[in-house]
Amino acid sequence: MNSITLNIISNGMDGEGIAKKDGKVYFVDGGVDGDTITAKVTKNNKSFARAKMEGLIIKSRHRQEPLCPYFFACGGCALQHINYEKQLQIKTQNVQNLFYKNKLNFNVENCTASANQFGYRNKITLYLDVNNQLSFFEKNSNNLINIEKCFLVDEQFNKLINILNNFFRHYIEFNHFVIKGLAIRKINEKFIINLILTKKINTNKLQNYLKLNKINYAIYYCINTKNNSNLPTYPCYFDSGINEIYLNEFGVKYPIYPMSFLQVNNEVKTSIYNQILEFVKCQNNVLDAYSGAGLLSAIISKNCHKVFAVEIDISASKACEDLCRLNNIKNVQSINGDCANVVPEILQNNQIGCIILDPARKGVDKNVLDAICQSKIKNVIYLSCNPATLTRDLKILCDNGYEINFAKPYDMFPQTAEVETLVKLTLN
């Protein structure tokens, strides 16, 4: 199909430019609100089309040069070509649009900015390509792109990437047939390196190389023999290095392991948790659904009589128990089970003043939502990384008598299209 000229009028949930022409909506990869561009249609449907930007006729005032040379190829970022003020506006508007779409009559607050627009991530996952170099996935592809630097992590992190690239370049027996990838987390100048392996290996050479380059490390490993899968898997085993790494936050000391859930942006996480603490002041009993390893449960335990922490993953539930013992917290009950089954039972048998929902991207199970509505619990706090499932679930709650009195996006993931949103509801 020949190129067409489009005026970009906004940016969508994935950062794509949106244009309208001749009664059709165009979703344009690379377009920025305010651009006039030429684009090539890649997929054409009756009411909408997908297109890829080819040329720039009029440049939007929001457009900027991406800092990262890999931006247009790498799938890690979606918004580096848009200035940060506009990124925040896009995220606010996209969340608000979903509120409107779901008939949620509430104006969300402006998206809270991240203190660091780059260098904020404390964790990344990298993969070994056929040339034995660390890589990310290409945009909209399963192909890998070799990288020497990622701008979403800090200079120490990038130093480690270069050190590891040099290691894999010289020790070819450590290759993508043996090491599928590495999930790396930085905690207080220390690195937790989780090797995603097809079989157990001797890491002595890697240990010596890290020591030679003065890297404070802990090496773990997991075994993943599945075809077309290179993600970390359970269980995860300690291999060598620093045996225990801790963080201390809100007066809670907690150990960090490779598979521990920890928000990737420390400053924004702290801002969100401070707000949640304000919400749960003077609550009697709190139910923390989808509680993970129990960090939030431990933090809010000082503000309430008892916390029920419900988590389906058994290792995370055990970590919650260990965390409470470490901090001598007596009023958190860690419950291993599926929220869909456990939450209704807790709500039926206990006086709960507040429930906190922090689900995965798929949102809250319908059994949980039904139980909340039936129990008439007074306060609901919902933290979500997916505005689409968030607003879907909020609609159910609001149709059953709940009223939104706080809704705020937080820029947990600058330069990407992702956004974290915190909502508080009360029963009318």
Short mmCIF file of C-alpha atoms in Angstrom, two decimals:
data_model
loop_
_atom_site.label_atom_id
_atom_site.label_comp_id
_atom_site.label_asym_id
_atom_site.label_seq_id
_atom_site.Cartn_x
_atom_site.Cartn_y
_atom_site.Cartn_z
CA MET A 1 0.00 0.00 0.00
CA ASN A 2 1.21 3.52 -0.76
CA SER A 3 2.19 5.93 1.98
CA ILE A 4 -0.48 8.15 3.51
CA THR A 5 -0.25 11.48 5.35
CA LEU A 6 -1.55 11.50 8.94
CA ASN A 7 -1.92 14.05 11.73
CA ILE A 8 -1.16 12.44 15.09
CA ILE A 9 -3.68 13.64 17.68
CA SER A 10 -2.70 11.59 20.75
CA ASN A 11 -0.68 8.63 22.00
CA GLY A 12 -2.18 5.30 23.05
CA MET A 13 -1.67 2.78 25.84
CA ASP A 14 1.40 1.28 24.18
CA GLY A 15 2.91 4.64 23.24
CA GLU A 16 1.72 4.43 19.63
CA GLY A 17 0.58 7.57 17.82
CA ILE A 18 -3.15 7.82 17.07
CA ALA A 19 -4.59 9.50 13.99
CA LYS A 20 -8.04 9.68 12.39
CA LYS A 21 -8.64 9.93 8.66
CA ASP A 22 -11.68 9.24 6.47
CA GLY A 23 -13.60 7.70 9.37
CA LYS A 24 -10.81 5.30 10.30
CA VAL A 25 -8.51 5.24 13.34
CA TYR A 26 -4.80 4.70 12.67
CA PHE A 27 -2.38 3.36 15.30
CA VAL A 28 1.06 4.48 14.22
CA ASP A 29 4.32 3.08 15.55
CA GLY A 30 6.70 6.01 16.09
CA GLY A 31 4.10 8.81 15.91
CA VAL A 32 3.96 11.59 18.52
CA ASP A 33 0.98 13.77 19.41
CA GLY A 34 1.34 16.89 17.23
CA ASP A 35 3.29 15.24 14.40
CA THR A 36 2.28 15.34 10.77
CA ILE A 37 3.82 12.29 9.15
CA THR A 38 3.84 9.93 6.25
CA ALA A 39 3.17 6.32 7.22
CA LYS A 40 2.87 2.90 5.63
CA VAL A 41 -0.15 0.80 6.58
CA THR A 42 0.90 -2.64 7.90
CA LYS A 43 -2.55 -3.97 8.85
CA ASN A 44 -5.87 -2.74 7.52
CA ASN A 45 -9.27 -3.44 9.09
CA LYS A 46 -12.65 -1.90 8.41
CA SER A 47 -12.64 0.61 11.28
CA PHE A 48 -8.95 0.84 12.16
CA ALA A 49 -5.50 0.30 10.74
CA ARG A 50 -1.98 -0.15 12.02
CA ALA A 51 0.82 1.77 10.39
CA LYS A 52 4.51 2.47 10.70
CA MET A 53 5.91 5.97 10.46
CA GLU A 54 8.05 6.59 7.37
CA GLY A 55 8.66 10.34 7.21
CA LEU A 56 8.23 13.44 9.37
CA ILE A 57 6.53 16.43 7.71
CA ILE A 58 5.84 18.56 10.81
CA LYS A 59 7.66 17.75 14.04
CA SER A 60 5.67 17.75 17.28
CA ARG A 61 6.90 20.08 20.03
CA HIS A 62 6.83 17.01 22.28
CA ARG A 63 9.24 15.01 20.13
CA GLN A 64 12.88 14.61 21.21
CA GLU A 65 15.92 12.60 20.21
CA PRO A 66 16.07 9.32 22.17
CA LEU A 67 19.03 9.05 24.50
CA CYS A 68 19.50 5.35 23.75
CA PRO A 69 20.96 4.33 20.36
CA TYR A 70 18.98 1.06 20.53
CA PHE A 71 15.61 2.75 21.11
CA PHE A 72 14.03 2.20 17.70
CA ALA A 73 15.07 -1.47 17.64
CA CYS A 74 14.87 -2.55 21.30
CA GLY A 75 11.56 -3.55 22.85
CA GLY A 76 12.43 -2.25 26.32
CA CYS A 77 11.24 1.36 25.93
CA ALA A 78 8.32 2.95 24.09
CA LEU A 79 8.46 6.67 24.94
CA GLN A 80 12.08 7.86 24.79
CA HIS A 81 11.27 9.93 21.69
CA ILE A 82 8.75 11.96 23.74
CA ASN A 83 9.74 14.56 26.34
CA TYR A 84 9.13 13.61 29.95
CA GLU A 85 6.42 16.16 30.70
CA LYS A 86 4.40 14.77 27.81
CA GLN A 87 5.06 11.17 28.92
CA LEU A 88 3.38 11.96 32.24
CA GLN A 89 0.44 13.62 30.45
CA ILE A 90 0.02 10.59 28.19
CA LYS A 91 -0.06 8.19 31.15
CA THR A 92 -2.54 10.36 33.06
CA GLN A 93 -4.81 10.69 30.04
CA ASN A 94 -4.69 7.00 29.16
CA VAL A 95 -5.73 6.01 32.68
CA GLN A 96 -8.45 8.68 32.63
CA ASN A 97 -9.71 7.45 29.26
CA LEU A 98 -10.18 3.95 30.67
CA PHE A 99 -12.10 5.42 33.61
CA TYR A 100 -14.41 7.16 31.14
CA LYS A 101 -14.73 4.03 29.00
CA ASN A 102 -15.83 2.03 32.04
CA LYS A 103 -18.22 4.82 33.17
CA LEU A 104 -16.21 5.50 36.31
CA ASN A 105 -17.17 9.06 37.18
CA PHE A 106 -13.92 10.17 38.79
CA ASN A 107 -11.11 12.47 37.70
CA VAL A 108 -7.74 10.81 38.30
CA GLU A 109 -4.89 12.92 39.66
CA ASN A 110 -1.89 13.78 37.51
CA CYS A 111 0.72 11.05 37.21
CA THR A 112 3.41 11.33 39.89
CA ALA A 113 6.82 11.80 38.28
CA SER A 114 9.78 9.57 38.97
CA ALA A 115 12.74 11.29 40.61
CA ASN A 116 14.96 9.57 38.04
CA GLN A 117 13.90 9.42 34.41
CA PHE A 118 16.84 7.14 33.59
CA GLY A 119 18.98 4.80 35.68
CA TYR A 120 16.07 3.93 37.96
CA ARG A 121 15.66 0.17 37.45
CA ASN A 122 17.05 -2.16 40.12
CA LYS A 123 16.47 -5.27 37.99
CA ILE A 124 16.81 -6.36 34.37
CA THR A 125 16.77 -9.67 32.53
CA LEU A 126 19.28 -10.22 29.71
CA TYR A 127 19.70 -13.07 27.26
CA LEU A 128 22.73 -14.61 25.55
CA ASP A 129 22.61 -14.40 21.75
CA VAL A 130 24.34 -16.67 19.23
CA ASN A 131 27.45 -14.45 19.46
CA ASN A 132 27.63 -15.03 23.21
CA GLN A 133 26.70 -11.44 24.05
CA LEU A 134 24.06 -10.06 26.38
CA SER A 135 20.92 -8.99 24.56
CA PHE A 136 17.34 -7.74 24.82
CA PHE A 137 14.42 -8.69 22.61
CA GLU A 138 13.81 -6.57 19.54
CA LYS A 139 10.61 -4.56 19.39
CA ASN A 140 7.61 -6.75 18.48
CA SER A 141 9.91 -9.69 17.77
CA ASN A 142 11.50 -12.79 19.27
CA ASN A 143 14.84 -11.79 17.75
CA LEU A 144 17.61 -10.61 20.06
CA ILE A 145 19.55 -7.35 19.84
CA ASN A 146 22.99 -7.13 21.44
CA ILE A 147 23.40 -4.21 23.84
CA GLU A 148 26.42 -2.71 25.57
CA LYS A 149 24.49 -0.23 27.69
CA CYS A 150 20.94 0.18 28.97
CA PHE A 151 19.93 3.69 30.01
CA LEU A 152 17.24 2.45 32.38
CA VAL A 153 19.90 1.17 34.80
CA ASP A 154 22.75 3.09 36.41
CA GLU A 155 26.45 3.22 35.54
CA GLN A 156 27.42 0.47 38.00
CA PHE A 157 24.87 -1.80 36.36
CA ASN A 158 26.22 -0.99 32.91
CA LYS A 159 29.75 -1.63 34.11
CA LEU A 160 28.63 -5.12 35.10
CA ILE A 161 27.02 -5.64 31.67
CA ASN A 162 30.35 -4.83 30.00
CA ILE A 163 32.25 -7.09 32.40
CA LEU A 164 29.87 -9.97 31.67
CA ASN A 165 30.05 -9.37 27.92
CA ASN A 166 33.85 -9.59 28.12
CA PHE A 167 33.61 -12.76 30.16
CA PHE A 168 31.27 -14.50 27.71
CA ARG A 169 33.44 -13.35 24.82
CA HIS A 170 36.52 -15.06 26.29
CA TYR A 171 34.92 -18.15 27.83
CA ILE A 172 32.86 -19.57 25.00
CA GLU A 173 31.93 -22.69 26.97
CA PHE A 174 29.50 -20.36 28.78
CA ASN A 175 27.11 -19.96 25.85
CA HIS A 176 23.42 -19.66 25.02
CA PHE A 177 23.08 -23.45 24.87
CA VAL A 178 23.98 -23.60 28.56
CA ILE A 179 23.03 -20.12 29.85
CA LYS A 180 19.72 -18.92 28.46
CA GLY A 181 19.84 -15.63 30.30
CA LEU A 182 20.61 -13.72 33.46
CA ALA A 183 18.17 -11.95 35.77
CA ILE A 184 20.23 -9.34 37.61
CA ARG A 185 19.17 -7.20 40.57
CA LYS A 186 21.21 -4.42 42.21
CA ILE A 187 20.77 -3.89 45.95
CA ASN A 188 22.94 -1.41 47.88
CA GLU A 189 25.94 -1.71 45.54
CA LYS A 190 25.60 -5.50 45.50
CA PHE A 191 24.43 -7.62 42.56
CA ILE A 192 22.26 -10.71 42.68
CA ILE A 193 22.91 -12.66 39.46
CA ASN A 194 20.42 -15.43 38.72
CA LEU A 195 21.67 -17.69 35.92
CA ILE A 196 18.90 -19.24 33.82
CA LEU A 197 20.47 -22.58 32.85
CA THR A 198 19.67 -25.67 30.82
CA LYS A 199 21.90 -27.67 33.19
CA LYS A 200 23.95 -27.07 36.32
CA ILE A 201 27.43 -25.68 35.62
CA ASN A 202 30.64 -24.91 37.48
CA THR A 203 30.78 -21.13 38.01
CA ASN A 204 34.36 -20.88 39.35
CA LYS A 205 35.63 -18.98 36.28
CA LEU A 206 32.74 -16.54 36.49
CA GLN A 207 33.31 -16.05 40.22
CA ASN A 208 37.00 -15.32 39.69
CA TYR A 209 36.23 -12.87 36.90
CA LEU A 210 33.72 -10.98 39.04
CA LYS A 211 36.18 -10.84 41.95
CA LEU A 212 38.94 -9.61 39.61
CA ASN A 213 36.66 -6.75 38.58
CA LYS A 214 35.71 -5.95 42.19
CA ILE A 215 32.02 -6.85 41.85
CA ASN A 216 30.11 -7.60 45.05
CA TYR A 217 27.92 -10.47 43.94
CA ALA A 218 25.69 -13.37 44.82
CA ILE A 219 25.25 -16.03 42.14
CA TYR A 220 22.08 -18.11 42.04
CA TYR A 221 20.81 -20.43 39.35
CA CYS A 222 17.62 -22.05 38.15
CA ILE A 223 17.10 -24.79 35.56
CA ASN A 224 14.83 -24.10 32.59
CA THR A 225 14.81 -26.83 29.94
CA LYS A 226 11.57 -25.75 28.27
CA ASN A 227 11.71 -25.00 24.57
CA ASN A 228 10.95 -21.39 23.64
CA SER A 229 11.26 -20.29 27.25
CA ASN A 230 14.16 -18.40 28.79
CA LEU A 231 12.57 -16.92 31.90
CA PRO A 232 13.65 -17.63 35.49
CA THR A 233 11.91 -20.62 37.03
CA TYR A 234 11.33 -22.08 40.50
CA PRO A 235 13.13 -23.40 42.41
CA CYS A 236 16.14 -21.12 42.57
CA TYR A 237 19.40 -22.29 44.17
CA PHE A 238 22.23 -20.37 45.85
CA ASP A 239 25.58 -20.97 44.14
CA SER A 240 28.23 -18.62 45.54
CA GLY A 241 29.10 -15.13 46.75
CA ILE A 242 27.23 -13.10 49.35
CA ASN A 243 24.87 -15.45 51.14
CA GLU A 244 22.39 -12.87 52.43
CA ILE A 245 21.51 -9.40 51.13
CA TYR A 246 19.08 -7.20 53.07
CA LEU A 247 17.16 -3.99 52.62
CA ASN A 248 15.71 -1.87 55.41
CA GLU A 249 12.64 0.20 54.69
CA PHE A 250 9.92 1.69 56.88
CA GLY A 251 11.70 0.07 59.82
CA VAL A 252 11.39 -3.39 58.29
CA LYS A 253 14.51 -5.42 57.51
CA TYR A 254 13.95 -7.88 54.70
CA PRO A 255 16.13 -10.29 52.72
CA ILE A 256 16.28 -10.09 48.94
CA TYR A 257 16.39 -13.21 46.80
CA PRO A 258 16.43 -13.59 43.01
CA MET A 259 12.74 -14.47 42.77
CA SER A 260 11.56 -11.99 45.42
CA PHE A 261 9.02 -9.50 44.14
CA LEU A 262 10.40 -5.99 44.50
CA GLN A 263 9.21 -2.93 42.61
CA VAL A 264 11.86 -1.92 40.08
CA ASN A 265 11.80 1.80 40.98
CA ASN A 266 12.70 2.25 44.64
CA GLU A 267 11.74 5.94 44.99
CA VAL A 268 8.31 5.55 43.38
CA LYS A 269 7.65 2.39 45.39
CA THR A 270 8.34 4.33 48.59
CA SER A 271 5.95 7.09 47.54
CA ILE A 272 3.18 4.56 46.87
CA TYR A 273 3.75 2.70 50.14
CA ASN A 274 3.67 5.98 52.08
CA GLN A 275 0.27 6.71 50.59
CA ILE A 276 -1.02 3.22 51.43
CA LEU A 277 0.20 3.70 55.02
CA GLU A 278 -1.91 6.85 55.21
CA PHE A 279 -4.93 4.88 54.05
CA VAL A 280 -4.61 2.10 56.64
CA LYS A 281 -4.09 4.25 59.73
CA CYS A 282 -6.09 3.01 62.73
CA GLN A 283 -7.56 0.03 60.88
CA ASN A 284 -8.44 -2.98 63.03
CA ASN A 285 -7.85 -5.94 60.67
CA VAL A 286 -6.42 -5.69 57.15
CA LEU A 287 -6.49 -8.35 54.45
CA ASP A 288 -3.50 -8.10 52.07
CA ALA A 289 -4.49 -10.13 49.01
CA TYR A 290 -1.83 -11.18 46.49
CA SER A 291 0.70 -10.29 49.19
CA GLY A 292 3.86 -11.78 47.65
CA ALA A 293 6.73 -12.10 50.13
CA GLY A 294 4.92 -9.95 52.68
CA LEU A 295 6.86 -6.68 52.61
CA LEU A 296 3.77 -4.46 52.45
CA SER A 297 2.03 -6.65 55.03
CA ALA A 298 4.96 -6.14 57.41
CA ILE A 299 5.06 -2.40 56.78
CA ILE A 300 1.36 -1.81 57.49
CA SER A 301 1.29 -4.18 60.48
CA LYS A 302 2.30 -1.27 62.74
CA ASN A 303 -0.86 0.60 61.76
CA CYS A 304 -3.43 -2.12 62.41
CA HIS A 305 -4.47 -4.88 64.77
CA LYS A 306 -3.83 -7.83 62.45
CA VAL A 307 -2.84 -8.47 58.82
CA PHE A 308 -3.94 -11.53 56.86
CA ALA A 309 -1.34 -11.96 54.06
CA VAL A 310 -2.66 -14.26 51.31
CA GLU A 311 -0.33 -15.54 48.58
CA ILE A 312 -0.59 -18.51 46.22
CA ASP A 313 3.15 -19.08 45.81
CA ILE A 314 4.40 -21.26 48.66
CA SER A 315 7.97 -19.92 48.61
CA ALA A 316 6.67 -16.34 48.86
CA SER A 317 4.43 -17.29 51.78
CA LYS A 318 7.38 -18.89 53.53
CA ALA A 319 9.43 -15.73 52.87
CA CYS A 320 6.66 -13.74 54.54
CA GLU A 321 6.86 -15.96 57.62
CA ASP A 322 10.66 -15.60 57.72
CA LEU A 323 10.34 -11.83 57.33
CA CYS A 324 8.00 -11.59 60.30
CA ARG A 325 10.28 -13.73 62.47
CA LEU A 326 13.29 -11.60 61.48
CA ASN A 327 11.48 -8.42 62.53
CA ASN A 328 9.63 -9.92 65.53
CA ILE A 329 6.28 -9.09 63.94
CA LYS A 330 3.51 -11.02 65.70
CA ASN A 331 0.36 -9.67 64.04
CA VAL A 332 0.82 -10.88 60.45
CA GLN A 333 -0.67 -14.23 59.52
CA SER A 334 0.86 -15.61 56.32
CA ILE A 335 -1.64 -17.80 54.46
CA ASN A 336 -0.58 -19.88 51.47
CA GLY A 337 -3.46 -20.33 49.05
CA ASP A 338 -5.36 -19.08 46.05
CA CYS A 339 -7.01 -15.72 46.79
CA ALA A 340 -10.08 -16.90 44.85
CA ASN A 341 -10.66 -19.55 47.55
CA VAL A 342 -9.07 -18.05 50.67
CA VAL A 343 -10.22 -14.42 50.57
CA PRO A 344 -13.98 -15.21 50.62
CA GLU A 345 -13.46 -17.45 53.66
CA ILE A 346 -11.45 -14.80 55.54
CA LEU A 347 -14.03 -12.11 54.79
CA GLN A 348 -16.83 -14.38 55.98
CA ASN A 349 -15.15 -15.36 59.26
CA ASN A 350 -13.37 -12.18 60.32
CA GLN A 351 -14.10 -8.50 60.82
CA ILE A 352 -11.93 -6.89 58.13
CA GLY A 353 -11.70 -3.10 58.05
CA CYS A 354 -9.70 -2.84 54.83
CA ILE A 355 -8.60 -5.06 51.96
CA ILE A 356 -5.53 -4.36 49.83
CA LEU A 357 -5.49 -5.75 46.30
CA ASP A 358 -2.18 -5.93 44.43
CA PRO A 359 -2.77 -8.54 41.71
CA ALA A 360 -0.79 -9.54 38.64
CA ARG A 361 -1.62 -7.98 35.27
CA LYS A 362 -4.70 -10.16 34.79
CA GLY A 363 -6.41 -8.38 37.68
CA VAL A 364 -8.49 -9.61 40.61
CA ASP A 365 -10.30 -12.95 40.44
CA LYS A 366 -14.08 -12.55 40.15
CA ASN A 367 -14.61 -14.71 43.26
CA VAL A 368 -12.61 -12.16 45.25
CA LEU A 369 -14.58 -9.22 43.85
CA ASP A 370 -17.88 -10.99 44.58
CA ALA A 371 -16.76 -11.74 48.15
CA ILE A 372 -15.80 -8.09 48.73
CA CYS A 373 -19.19 -6.90 47.49
CA GLN A 374 -21.07 -9.47 49.60
CA SER A 375 -19.05 -8.77 52.75
CA LYS A 376 -19.68 -5.01 52.56
CA ILE A 377 -16.12 -4.34 53.69
CA LYS A 378 -15.75 -0.59 54.20
CA ASN A 379 -12.35 0.18 52.59
CA VAL A 380 -10.68 -1.19 49.45
CA ILE A 381 -7.18 -0.25 48.26
CA TYR A 382 -6.23 -1.40 44.77
CA LEU A 383 -2.68 -1.15 43.36
CA SER A 384 -2.37 -2.13 39.70
CA CYS A 385 0.21 -2.29 36.92
CA ASN A 386 -2.51 -2.75 34.28
CA PRO A 387 -5.06 0.09 33.91
CA ALA A 388 -7.30 -2.03 31.66
CA THR A 389 -7.93 -4.80 34.21
CA LEU A 390 -7.94 -2.25 37.04
CA THR A 391 -10.82 -0.25 35.56
CA ARG A 392 -12.67 -3.45 34.64
CA ASP A 393 -12.55 -4.51 38.30
CA LEU A 394 -13.36 -1.03 39.62
CA LYS A 395 -16.51 -1.03 37.50
CA ILE A 396 -17.72 -4.17 39.29
CA LEU A 397 -17.01 -2.66 42.71
CA CYS A 398 -18.67 0.66 41.85
CA ASP A 399 -21.74 -1.12 40.48
CA ASN A 400 -22.06 -2.72 43.92
CA GLY A 401 -22.05 0.41 46.04
CA TYR A 402 -18.39 1.38 46.25
CA GLU A 403 -17.23 4.90 45.56
CA ILE A 404 -13.78 5.94 44.34
CA ASN A 405 -12.24 8.69 46.46
CA PHE A 406 -8.61 8.48 45.33
CA ALA A 407 -7.05 7.50 42.00
CA LYS A 408 -3.50 8.36 41.07
CA PRO A 409 -1.06 7.01 38.46
CA TYR A 410 2.62 6.75 39.42
CA ASP A 411 5.43 6.67 36.89
CA MET A 412 7.10 3.51 38.10
CA PHE A 413 8.51 2.89 34.60
CA PRO A 414 9.74 6.10 32.88
CA GLN A 415 10.46 5.87 29.13
CA THR A 416 8.07 2.92 28.86
CA ALA A 417 4.32 2.90 28.28
CA GLU A 418 3.71 1.08 31.59
CA VAL A 419 2.16 2.84 34.59
CA GLU A 420 1.29 1.92 38.18
CA THR A 421 -2.04 3.17 39.54
CA LEU A 422 -3.26 3.38 43.13
CA VAL A 423 -6.99 3.61 43.89
CA LYS A 424 -8.94 3.82 47.15
CA LEU A 425 -12.63 3.05 47.42
CA THR A 426 -15.12 3.22 50.28
CA LEU A 427 -18.56 1.66 50.58
CA ASN A 428 -21.41 4.17 50.27
#
